[in-house]
Short mmCIF file of C-alpha atoms and ligand atoms in Angstrom, two decimals:
data_model
loop_
_atom_site.label_atom_id
_atom_site.label_comp_id
_atom_site.label_asym_id
_atom_site.label_seq_id
_atom_site.Cartn_x
_atom_site.Cartn_y
_atom_site.Cartn_z
CA MET K 1 -28.39 17.11 42.42
CA ALA K 2 -24.73 18.63 43.19
CA GLU K 3 -22.37 19.19 39.94
CA LEU K 4 -20.59 16.65 39.26
CA ARG K 5 -17.14 17.07 39.56
CA THR K 6 -14.69 15.10 37.38
CA SER K 7 -10.81 14.01 38.10
CA ILE K 8 -7.92 14.88 36.82
CA HIS K 9 -6.13 11.41 36.72
CA GLY K 10 -8.64 10.07 34.51
CA GLN K 11 -11.15 7.04 35.36
CA TRP K 12 -11.80 3.63 35.09
CA SER K 13 -13.07 2.77 31.37
CA SER K 14 -16.03 0.92 32.65
CA ARG K 15 -18.12 -0.37 36.12
CA TRP K 16 -16.01 -4.53 35.01
CA ALA K 17 -12.69 -2.50 35.39
CA PHE K 18 -13.59 -0.62 38.77
CA VAL K 19 -14.96 -4.40 40.35
CA LEU K 20 -11.40 -5.74 38.91
CA ALA K 21 -9.38 -3.25 40.60
CA ALA K 22 -10.50 -2.94 43.91
CA THR K 23 -11.19 -6.85 43.71
CA GLY K 24 -7.46 -6.91 42.89
CA SER K 25 -6.79 -4.57 46.16
CA ALA K 26 -8.92 -6.61 48.13
CA VAL K 27 -7.07 -10.03 47.21
CA GLY K 28 -3.63 -10.30 48.42
CA LEU K 29 -1.54 -11.58 51.04
CA GLY K 30 -4.42 -10.79 53.63
CA ASN K 31 -6.37 -13.39 51.89
CA ILE K 32 -3.97 -16.05 51.04
CA TRP K 33 -1.08 -15.33 53.35
CA LYS K 34 -2.72 -13.87 56.95
CA PHE K 35 -6.42 -15.09 56.53
CA PRO K 36 -5.41 -18.91 56.81
CA TYR K 37 -3.09 -18.84 59.23
CA ILE K 38 -4.62 -17.03 61.49
CA THR K 39 -7.80 -19.11 61.25
CA GLY K 40 -5.30 -22.06 61.92
CA GLU K 41 -3.60 -19.64 65.36
CA ASN K 42 -7.73 -19.49 66.18
CA GLY K 43 -9.27 -22.98 65.77
CA GLY K 44 -10.37 -22.11 62.35
CA GLY K 45 -14.61 -22.60 61.45
CA ALA K 46 -16.04 -19.98 64.50
CA PHE K 47 -13.37 -17.77 64.34
CA VAL K 48 -14.38 -17.44 60.27
CA LEU K 49 -17.92 -17.01 61.21
CA VAL K 50 -16.81 -14.33 63.12
CA TYR K 51 -15.04 -12.72 60.66
CA LEU K 52 -17.74 -12.95 58.11
CA LEU K 53 -20.42 -11.26 60.23
CA CYS K 54 -17.53 -8.71 60.33
CA ILE K 55 -17.44 -8.69 56.63
CA ALA K 56 -21.51 -8.18 56.11
CA VAL K 57 -22.07 -6.06 59.10
CA ILE K 58 -19.11 -3.72 58.85
CA GLY K 59 -17.04 -4.14 55.44
CA PHE K 60 -19.61 -4.38 53.64
CA PRO K 61 -21.56 -0.82 54.41
CA ILE K 62 -17.88 0.66 54.99
CA MET K 63 -17.08 -0.18 51.59
CA MET K 64 -19.69 1.47 50.26
CA ALA K 65 -19.07 4.96 52.27
CA GLU K 66 -15.77 4.88 50.85
CA ILE K 67 -16.65 4.40 47.24
CA MET K 68 -19.51 6.78 47.63
CA LEU K 69 -16.87 8.97 49.48
CA GLY K 70 -14.44 8.88 46.50
CA ARG K 71 -16.56 8.95 43.89
CA ARG K 72 -18.31 12.42 45.35
CA GLY K 73 -15.26 13.89 45.29
CA ARG K 74 -13.13 13.18 42.73
CA GLN K 75 -9.73 13.64 44.36
CA SER K 76 -7.29 11.79 46.44
CA PRO K 77 -8.50 10.99 49.68
CA ILE K 78 -7.08 13.79 51.38
CA ASN K 79 -8.72 16.59 49.22
CA THR K 80 -11.72 14.72 48.71
CA MET K 81 -12.40 14.62 53.04
CA TYR K 82 -11.28 18.42 52.59
CA THR K 83 -13.90 19.01 49.90
CA LEU K 84 -16.56 17.28 50.77
CA ALA K 85 -16.37 18.59 54.81
CA ILE K 86 -16.24 22.02 53.17
CA GLU K 87 -19.05 21.94 51.31
CA SER K 88 -20.80 19.97 53.90
CA GLY K 89 -20.52 23.07 56.71
CA HIS K 90 -18.27 21.42 59.01
CA SER K 91 -14.40 22.15 59.23
CA GLY K 92 -11.76 21.54 56.39
CA GLN K 93 -9.66 19.53 59.50
CA TRP K 94 -11.24 16.07 58.12
CA LYS K 95 -8.58 16.25 55.58
CA TRP K 96 -6.67 14.73 58.88
CA LEU K 97 -8.90 11.42 58.24
CA GLY K 98 -7.14 11.64 54.56
CA TRP K 99 -3.72 12.18 55.98
CA MET K 100 -4.32 9.11 57.99
CA GLY K 101 -5.35 6.97 55.05
CA VAL K 102 -2.92 8.37 53.06
CA VAL K 103 0.78 7.17 55.99
CA ALA K 104 -1.46 3.55 56.66
CA GLY K 105 -0.85 2.67 52.86
CA PHE K 106 2.33 4.62 53.15
CA LEU K 107 3.46 2.07 56.02
CA ILE K 108 1.21 -0.95 55.24
CA LEU K 109 3.38 -0.94 51.55
CA SER K 110 7.03 -0.88 53.98
CA TYR K 111 6.30 -4.27 55.12
CA TYR K 112 4.25 -5.64 52.77
CA SER K 113 6.60 -5.38 50.01
CA VAL K 114 9.27 -7.19 51.84
CA ILE K 115 6.10 -10.22 52.57
CA ALA K 116 5.75 -10.02 48.99
CA GLY K 117 9.44 -10.16 48.04
CA TRP K 118 9.36 -13.49 50.03
CA ALA K 119 6.69 -14.98 47.58
CA LEU K 120 8.29 -13.95 44.53
CA ALA K 121 12.05 -15.73 46.14
CA TYR K 122 9.72 -18.57 46.39
CA ILE K 123 8.80 -18.96 42.84
CA PHE K 124 12.45 -19.32 42.12
CA ARG K 125 12.61 -21.75 44.64
CA THR K 126 9.99 -24.01 43.77
CA ALA K 127 10.06 -23.51 40.52
CA ALA K 128 13.82 -25.39 41.09
CA SER K 129 12.41 -28.60 42.95
CA THR K 130 14.53 -26.79 46.05
CA PHE K 131 11.62 -28.25 48.77
CA ASN K 132 11.30 -31.74 47.00
CA ASN K 133 11.32 -34.55 50.20
CA VAL K 134 12.42 -31.98 52.48
CA THR K 135 12.30 -32.73 56.03
CA PRO K 136 10.67 -30.07 59.10
CA ASP K 137 14.58 -28.97 60.37
CA GLY K 138 15.16 -28.86 56.19
CA VAL K 139 12.47 -26.03 55.43
CA SER K 140 12.48 -23.99 58.72
CA SER K 141 16.36 -24.22 57.68
CA ILE K 142 15.62 -22.91 54.59
CA PHE K 143 12.97 -20.14 55.62
CA ASN K 144 15.11 -18.64 58.51
CA THR K 145 18.41 -18.72 56.45
CA PHE K 146 16.99 -16.77 54.20
CA LEU K 147 15.12 -14.33 56.53
CA ALA K 148 18.55 -14.09 57.89
CA ASP K 149 19.91 -12.55 54.92
CA PRO K 150 19.57 -9.21 54.92
CA GLU K 151 20.43 -8.93 51.73
CA SER K 152 18.63 -11.45 50.29
CA LEU K 153 15.47 -9.53 51.71
CA LEU K 154 17.02 -6.72 50.02
CA PHE K 155 16.94 -7.83 46.67
CA TRP K 156 13.24 -8.83 46.53
CA HIS K 157 11.94 -5.91 48.54
CA THR K 158 13.77 -3.62 45.15
CA VAL K 159 11.80 -5.82 42.71
CA PHE K 160 8.73 -6.02 44.15
CA MET K 161 8.68 -1.58 44.87
CA VAL K 162 10.54 -1.44 41.65
CA MET K 163 6.95 -3.72 39.78
CA THR K 164 4.42 -1.87 42.06
CA MET K 165 6.06 1.59 41.08
CA LEU K 166 6.15 0.89 37.10
CA VAL K 167 2.52 -0.06 37.17
CA VAL K 168 1.41 3.17 38.94
CA ALA K 169 3.65 5.45 37.42
CA ARG K 170 1.74 4.83 33.77
CA GLY K 171 -1.37 6.28 35.70
CA VAL K 172 -4.84 5.19 35.96
CA SER K 173 -6.18 3.96 32.44
CA GLY K 174 -2.54 2.92 31.05
CA GLY K 175 -1.30 1.12 34.19
CA LEU K 176 -3.71 0.07 36.78
CA GLU K 177 -6.20 -1.09 34.53
CA LYS K 178 -3.84 -2.60 32.26
CA ALA K 179 -2.69 -4.64 35.03
CA VAL K 180 -5.53 -5.86 37.03
CA LYS K 181 -6.67 -6.65 33.71
CA PHE K 182 -3.90 -9.33 33.25
CA LEU K 183 -3.00 -10.23 36.91
CA MET K 184 -6.68 -11.14 37.70
CA PRO K 185 -8.30 -13.48 35.64
CA GLY K 186 -4.68 -15.09 36.27
CA LEU K 187 -4.83 -15.23 39.30
CA PHE K 188 -8.50 -16.74 39.40
CA LEU K 189 -7.38 -19.45 36.57
CA ILE K 190 -4.71 -20.59 39.02
CA LEU K 191 -7.20 -20.89 42.21
CA LEU K 192 -9.49 -23.42 40.30
CA VAL K 193 -6.17 -24.74 39.49
CA LEU K 194 -5.09 -25.34 43.13
CA LEU K 195 -8.53 -26.36 44.15
CA GLY K 196 -8.34 -29.18 41.92
CA TYR K 197 -5.33 -29.92 42.94
CA ALA K 198 -6.17 -29.92 46.42
CA MET K 199 -9.39 -31.82 46.40
CA SER K 200 -7.38 -34.92 44.70
CA THR K 201 -5.07 -35.27 48.19
CA GLY K 202 -7.58 -36.85 50.26
CA GLU K 203 -8.16 -34.73 52.57
CA PHE K 204 -10.05 -32.27 51.20
CA ASN K 205 -13.21 -32.82 53.53
CA ARG K 206 -10.77 -32.74 56.52
CA GLY K 207 -9.72 -28.98 55.20
CA LEU K 208 -13.85 -28.63 54.88
CA ASP K 209 -14.63 -29.12 58.45
CA PHE K 210 -11.49 -27.53 59.78
CA LEU K 211 -12.78 -24.40 58.33
CA PHE K 212 -16.89 -24.37 58.60
CA ASN K 213 -17.00 -26.85 61.09
CA PRO K 214 -16.99 -24.00 64.62
CA ASP K 215 -15.88 -24.64 68.17
CA PHE K 216 -16.76 -21.79 69.97
CA SER K 217 -14.26 -22.92 73.16
CA ARG K 218 -11.35 -22.12 70.71
CA ILE K 219 -11.84 -18.63 70.48
CA ASN K 220 -11.70 -15.63 73.01
CA GLN K 221 -12.08 -11.63 72.79
CA GLU K 222 -8.41 -11.11 71.10
CA SER K 223 -10.11 -13.45 67.83
CA VAL K 224 -12.83 -11.14 67.78
CA LEU K 225 -10.56 -7.67 67.69
CA ILE K 226 -8.38 -10.02 65.06
CA ALA K 227 -11.43 -10.87 63.10
CA MET K 228 -12.64 -7.61 62.67
CA GLY K 229 -9.19 -5.91 61.49
CA HIS K 230 -8.52 -8.66 59.53
CA ALA K 231 -12.59 -7.53 58.07
CA PHE K 232 -10.57 -4.24 57.55
CA PHE K 233 -7.32 -5.06 56.35
CA THR K 234 -8.77 -8.09 53.89
CA LEU K 235 -10.91 -5.52 52.30
CA SER K 236 -8.55 -2.20 51.95
CA LEU K 237 -10.63 0.08 53.82
CA GLY K 238 -10.38 2.67 56.19
CA MET K 239 -7.18 4.08 54.64
CA GLY K 240 -8.71 5.75 51.23
CA ALA K 241 -7.89 3.28 48.70
CA ILE K 242 -11.11 2.29 47.93
CA MET K 243 -11.74 6.09 48.39
CA VAL K 244 -9.07 6.99 45.54
CA TYR K 245 -10.03 3.70 43.29
CA GLY K 246 -14.38 5.16 43.74
CA SER K 247 -12.65 8.40 42.80
CA TYR K 248 -12.07 6.94 39.45
CA LEU K 249 -15.80 5.22 39.02
CA PRO K 250 -18.15 6.58 36.06
CA GLN K 251 -21.20 7.91 37.80
CA ASN K 252 -23.09 6.04 36.15
CA ALA K 253 -22.37 2.34 38.22
CA SER K 254 -23.88 1.05 40.83
CA ILE K 255 -22.17 1.26 44.52
CA ALA K 256 -24.59 -1.24 46.08
CA GLY K 257 -24.43 -3.28 42.95
CA THR K 258 -20.03 -3.08 42.39
CA THR K 259 -19.38 -3.67 46.02
CA PHE K 260 -21.71 -6.59 46.33
CA LEU K 261 -19.48 -8.58 43.48
CA ILE K 262 -16.17 -6.95 45.57
CA VAL K 263 -17.33 -8.57 48.51
CA ILE K 264 -17.94 -11.54 47.28
CA ALA K 265 -14.78 -12.00 45.31
CA ASP K 266 -12.42 -10.93 48.11
CA THR K 267 -13.96 -13.75 50.77
CA ALA K 268 -14.34 -16.42 48.02
CA VAL K 269 -10.80 -16.01 47.12
CA ALA K 270 -9.83 -16.10 51.24
CA LEU K 271 -12.18 -19.66 51.84
CA VAL K 272 -10.55 -21.03 48.92
CA ALA K 273 -7.59 -20.58 49.51
CA GLY K 274 -8.09 -21.96 52.33
CA MET K 275 -9.82 -24.99 51.08
CA VAL K 276 -6.64 -25.15 48.84
CA ILE K 277 -4.43 -24.95 52.11
CA PHE K 278 -5.38 -27.07 55.11
CA PRO K 279 -6.14 -30.17 52.46
CA LEU K 280 -2.27 -29.63 51.82
CA VAL K 281 -1.50 -29.31 55.34
CA PHE K 282 -3.79 -32.06 56.78
CA ALA K 283 -2.46 -34.49 54.10
CA ASN K 284 0.81 -34.47 54.84
CA GLY K 285 0.04 -34.33 58.88
CA LEU K 286 1.19 -31.04 59.57
CA GLU K 287 0.00 -28.48 61.90
CA PRO K 288 -2.81 -25.62 60.94
CA GLY K 289 -1.72 -23.62 63.57
CA ALA K 290 1.91 -22.64 62.73
CA GLY K 291 1.35 -19.04 62.48
CA PRO K 292 3.10 -16.82 59.62
CA GLY K 293 5.36 -19.87 58.55
CA LEU K 294 2.55 -21.72 57.39
CA ILE K 295 2.82 -20.61 53.44
CA PHE K 296 6.64 -20.32 53.84
CA GLN K 297 7.32 -23.85 55.87
CA THR K 298 4.00 -25.34 56.17
CA LEU K 299 2.93 -25.74 52.72
CA PRO K 300 6.07 -25.70 50.79
CA MET K 301 6.60 -28.75 52.88
CA ALA K 302 3.58 -30.15 51.98
CA PHE K 303 4.26 -29.33 48.27
CA GLY K 304 7.70 -31.21 48.78
CA HIS K 305 5.86 -34.50 49.58
CA MET K 306 3.67 -34.44 47.22
CA PRO K 307 3.40 -35.69 43.26
CA GLY K 308 4.17 -32.45 40.75
CA GLY K 309 5.10 -30.20 44.43
CA ALA K 310 6.96 -28.45 42.05
CA VAL K 311 5.00 -26.89 39.74
CA PHE K 312 1.91 -26.84 41.95
CA GLY K 313 4.26 -25.49 44.44
CA THR K 314 5.48 -23.04 41.87
CA LEU K 315 1.77 -21.84 40.41
CA PHE K 316 0.84 -21.51 44.21
CA PHE K 317 3.40 -18.52 44.57
CA ILE K 318 2.82 -16.88 41.79
CA LEU K 319 -0.76 -16.75 42.52
CA LEU K 320 0.85 -15.25 46.07
CA ALA K 321 3.26 -12.26 44.09
CA PHE K 322 -0.39 -11.60 41.72
CA ALA K 323 -2.55 -10.92 44.12
CA ALA K 324 0.20 -8.88 46.40
CA TRP K 325 0.93 -7.04 43.83
CA SER K 326 -2.39 -5.88 42.31
CA SER K 327 -2.72 -4.75 46.13
CA SER K 328 -0.01 -3.07 46.07
CA ILE K 329 -0.53 -0.08 44.20
CA SER K 330 -3.50 0.67 45.53
CA LEU K 331 -1.36 1.42 48.46
CA ILE K 332 0.08 4.02 47.20
CA GLU K 333 -2.44 5.63 45.10
CA PRO K 334 -4.02 7.78 47.69
CA ALA K 335 -0.20 9.25 47.90
CA VAL K 336 1.05 9.07 44.60
CA ALA K 337 -2.64 11.15 43.47
CA TRP K 338 -1.80 13.48 46.29
CA LEU K 339 1.15 14.77 45.14
CA VAL K 340 -0.29 15.34 41.67
CA GLU K 341 -2.92 17.01 42.82
CA ASN K 342 -0.76 19.30 45.47
CA HIS K 343 3.11 19.68 44.27
CA ASN K 344 2.24 19.76 40.84
CA MET K 345 4.11 16.69 39.78
CA ASP K 346 3.46 14.06 36.54
CA ARG K 347 3.04 10.38 37.54
CA MET K 348 6.54 9.46 36.87
CA GLN K 349 8.05 11.86 39.81
CA ALA K 350 5.94 11.26 42.55
CA SER K 351 5.96 7.78 41.67
CA VAL K 352 9.73 7.03 42.06
CA ILE K 353 9.30 10.09 44.85
CA MET K 354 6.79 7.67 46.97
CA GLY K 355 8.38 4.23 45.88
CA ILE K 356 12.19 5.72 47.09
CA ALA K 357 10.72 6.82 50.51
CA CYS K 358 8.24 3.42 51.50
CA TRP K 359 11.63 1.66 50.30
CA LEU K 360 13.36 2.91 52.60
CA THR K 361 10.76 2.38 55.33
CA GLY K 362 10.46 -1.29 54.91
CA LEU K 363 14.25 -1.61 55.74
CA LEU K 364 12.91 -1.52 58.91
CA THR K 365 10.53 -4.57 58.25
CA VAL K 366 13.84 -6.00 56.53
CA PHE K 367 15.78 -5.74 59.14
CA SER K 368 13.11 -6.95 61.91
CA PHE K 369 14.15 -10.70 60.61
CA ASN K 370 18.14 -9.92 60.67
CA LEU K 371 19.78 -7.13 62.35
CA LEU K 372 17.28 -5.93 64.50
CA ALA K 373 15.38 -8.85 65.38
CA ASP K 374 16.21 -8.31 69.14
CA PHE K 375 15.18 -4.91 68.68
CA THR K 376 12.00 -5.05 70.56
CA PRO K 377 10.91 -1.27 71.27
CA LEU K 378 8.07 -1.62 73.44
CA ASP K 379 8.49 -4.38 75.91
CA MET K 380 7.25 -2.30 79.00
CA PHE K 381 4.02 -2.75 77.70
CA GLU K 382 3.05 -6.28 78.55
CA SER K 383 0.86 -7.07 75.03
CA PHE K 384 4.07 -6.09 72.80
CA LYS K 385 6.94 -7.65 74.35
CA GLY K 386 9.09 -9.50 72.50
CA LYS K 387 7.21 -7.68 69.07
CA THR K 388 9.63 -6.44 66.12
CA LEU K 389 9.37 -3.48 64.89
CA PHE K 390 7.69 -5.14 61.56
CA ASP K 391 4.83 -7.04 64.14
CA LEU K 392 4.38 -3.02 65.49
CA LEU K 393 3.80 -1.93 62.33
CA ASP K 394 1.51 -4.75 61.73
CA PHE K 395 -0.26 -4.14 64.80
CA LEU K 396 -0.16 -0.06 64.31
CA THR K 397 -1.58 -0.09 60.86
CA ALA K 398 -4.32 -3.12 60.61
CA SER K 399 -5.42 -3.39 63.85
CA ILE K 400 -5.72 0.23 65.13
CA MET K 401 -5.41 2.87 62.26
CA LEU K 402 -7.15 0.67 59.77
CA PRO K 403 -10.21 0.36 61.88
CA LEU K 404 -9.81 3.36 63.51
CA GLY K 405 -10.26 4.87 59.67
CA GLY K 406 -13.29 3.53 58.90
CA LEU K 407 -14.74 4.39 62.29
CA ALA K 408 -14.31 8.00 60.78
CA ILE K 409 -15.19 7.11 57.80
CA ALA K 410 -18.64 5.70 58.94
CA ILE K 411 -18.90 8.84 61.04
CA PHE K 412 -18.02 10.88 58.26
CA SER K 413 -20.62 9.50 55.81
CA VAL K 414 -23.99 9.58 57.88
CA TRP K 415 -23.06 12.69 60.77
CA VAL K 416 -21.38 14.99 58.75
CA MET K 417 -22.48 14.54 55.23
CA GLY K 418 -26.10 15.41 54.49
CA ARG K 419 -28.41 12.86 54.17
CA ASP K 420 -29.43 13.93 50.39
CA ALA K 421 -25.90 13.53 49.42
CA SER K 422 -25.04 10.36 50.23
CA ARG K 423 -28.44 9.22 48.60
CA ASP K 424 -27.83 11.16 45.57
CA GLU K 425 -24.58 9.87 45.19
CA LEU K 426 -25.54 5.84 46.54
CA ASP K 427 -28.48 6.18 44.00
CA MET K 428 -30.64 3.68 45.40
CA GLY K 429 -33.46 5.66 46.73
CA ASP K 430 -34.79 6.40 49.56
CA GLY K 431 -36.05 2.95 50.26
CA LEU K 432 -35.04 -0.18 52.16
CA ALA K 433 -31.57 -0.62 51.25
CA TYR K 434 -30.89 3.02 51.72
CA LYS K 435 -32.08 2.80 55.11
CA LEU K 436 -30.39 -0.40 56.37
CA TRP K 437 -27.14 1.08 54.49
CA ARG K 438 -27.60 4.20 56.78
CA PHE K 439 -28.37 2.57 60.15
CA LEU K 440 -25.38 -0.33 59.62
CA VAL K 441 -22.98 2.90 59.29
CA ARG K 442 -24.74 5.41 61.16
CA TYR K 443 -24.87 2.81 64.23
CA ILE K 444 -23.45 -0.63 63.81
CA THR K 445 -20.33 0.22 62.58
CA PRO K 446 -19.16 3.24 65.46
CA VAL K 447 -20.74 0.47 67.97
CA ALA K 448 -18.92 -2.64 67.15
CA VAL K 449 -15.85 -0.66 66.14
CA ILE K 450 -15.69 0.99 70.06
CA ILE K 451 -16.76 -1.88 71.97
CA VAL K 452 -13.77 -3.85 69.74
CA PHE K 453 -11.15 -1.21 70.88
CA LEU K 454 -12.04 -1.30 74.42
CA HIS K 455 -11.54 -4.56 74.56
CA ALA K 456 -8.13 -3.93 73.11
CA ILE K 457 -6.83 -1.34 75.73
CA GLY K 458 -8.10 -3.43 78.48
CA MET K 459 -5.66 -6.37 76.76
CA ILE K 460 -2.92 -3.36 76.67
CA ASP K 461 -1.61 -4.05 80.58
CA LEU K 462 1.64 -2.10 81.77
CA ALA K 463 4.09 -4.56 82.99
CA GLY K 464 4.03 -5.23 86.11
N1 PFF C 1 -6.26 -6.15 50.75
C1 PFF C 1 -5.21 -6.66 50.58
C2 PFF C 1 -4.94 -7.72 51.61
O1 PFF C 1 -5.77 -8.28 52.11
O2 PFF C 1 -3.17 -8.32 51.41
C3 PFF C 1 -4.53 -5.50 51.79
C4 PFF C 1 -4.71 -4.18 51.77
C5 PFF C 1 -4.15 -3.43 50.58
C6 PFF C 1 -5.24 -3.40 52.81
C7 PFF C 1 -4.99 -2.02 49.95
C8 PFF C 1 -5.32 -1.94 52.54
C9 PFF C 1 -5.12 -1.38 51.27
F1 PFF C 1 -5.52 -0.66 51.15
#
């Protein structure tokens, strides 16, 4: 057994605290905003099935690998990758994998914070009964006027970024752990209340049918790429968030067991969010394929026409904000941990610097909806035509950087790191479970990611 390291940042008080924190990272806008609308756009049940398959054969083993690397290295992803590579007799250049993760998390947070800001704004709008009996035109006009106003977006983006950095500045046990112990039970409770509400709409079964009845004619290659990218995004994989959380995991906790709980919780929240949203949509005769506006236009309209809609609508947006908050802290933790380790800063300084830098980068997203709405710099590529800076950031991070990061993590865990080291850290003997994990990470994940990538590259044709 290798000598055990300890993290200079402290550790979770128990394996449960880790499960809550990692579930908090995983459950976010991805589950409640993105999953329902991409499912709606990709035809429902068949897409859900592909997504579940990606979670099981790619997401699950990669999450185990990330936690394993994190706990073995016990540092920020950059230093962890460097240390583990040197330790296994390979090049320290593997630190660049850590860097890619830190940059991806930073870029994701820059736009995540803007969208989470919309959720904050909508808490107050629904509470003020703004959507009571609103017409379809009315609800779009409220949303479009909001997006067209850079000052409002900037205001809510700032509020959300400050909320995030306040937690991160307080450290692992005083900030992150305290926040998730409050946010996660709140989140589960609200979700259950909303599920009860959706069951009372009369269209619950139609919602279930849409989610679980597969119609394979409704999906194509692009849907598979989206499903795989989303499996990484929703489980927070491929960028070191789960790795850095793993670096605070007590040594005696089982990695396979905790991963199982996190994956089940994340998947359950996404499916239940779908079971809440689609019945409301159908009960009001609305379209499930409305795209990113599903939550901010279709849903408020549904709530606006239902008894108790203001109360339940407000609860819904509180749920969304809670989910986003417990994820955003994990997006910036790798960068903050690195600043503390390598630049001799305390957490407060590191959080302020990263918070300001990320807030500034978020301006690109803020302006993508108004001042720079027509700035679509990659129009020369057919597939990127009409994509704003926000669309491009989303595509670059969720569809390229995370799967690429996941691929590199898979390669590192089974081709670079020695078998003894991974078996020792995963602590599950040399039996079938370990062999299955190794097989999935060694062959299935890399092959799946590469195939999907090749298709994606095939889809990115040059215009004309
Ligand atoms: N998993 C989060 C969600 O589903 O919203 C997003 C996310 C958080 C992605 C942290 C990546 C990450 F490192």
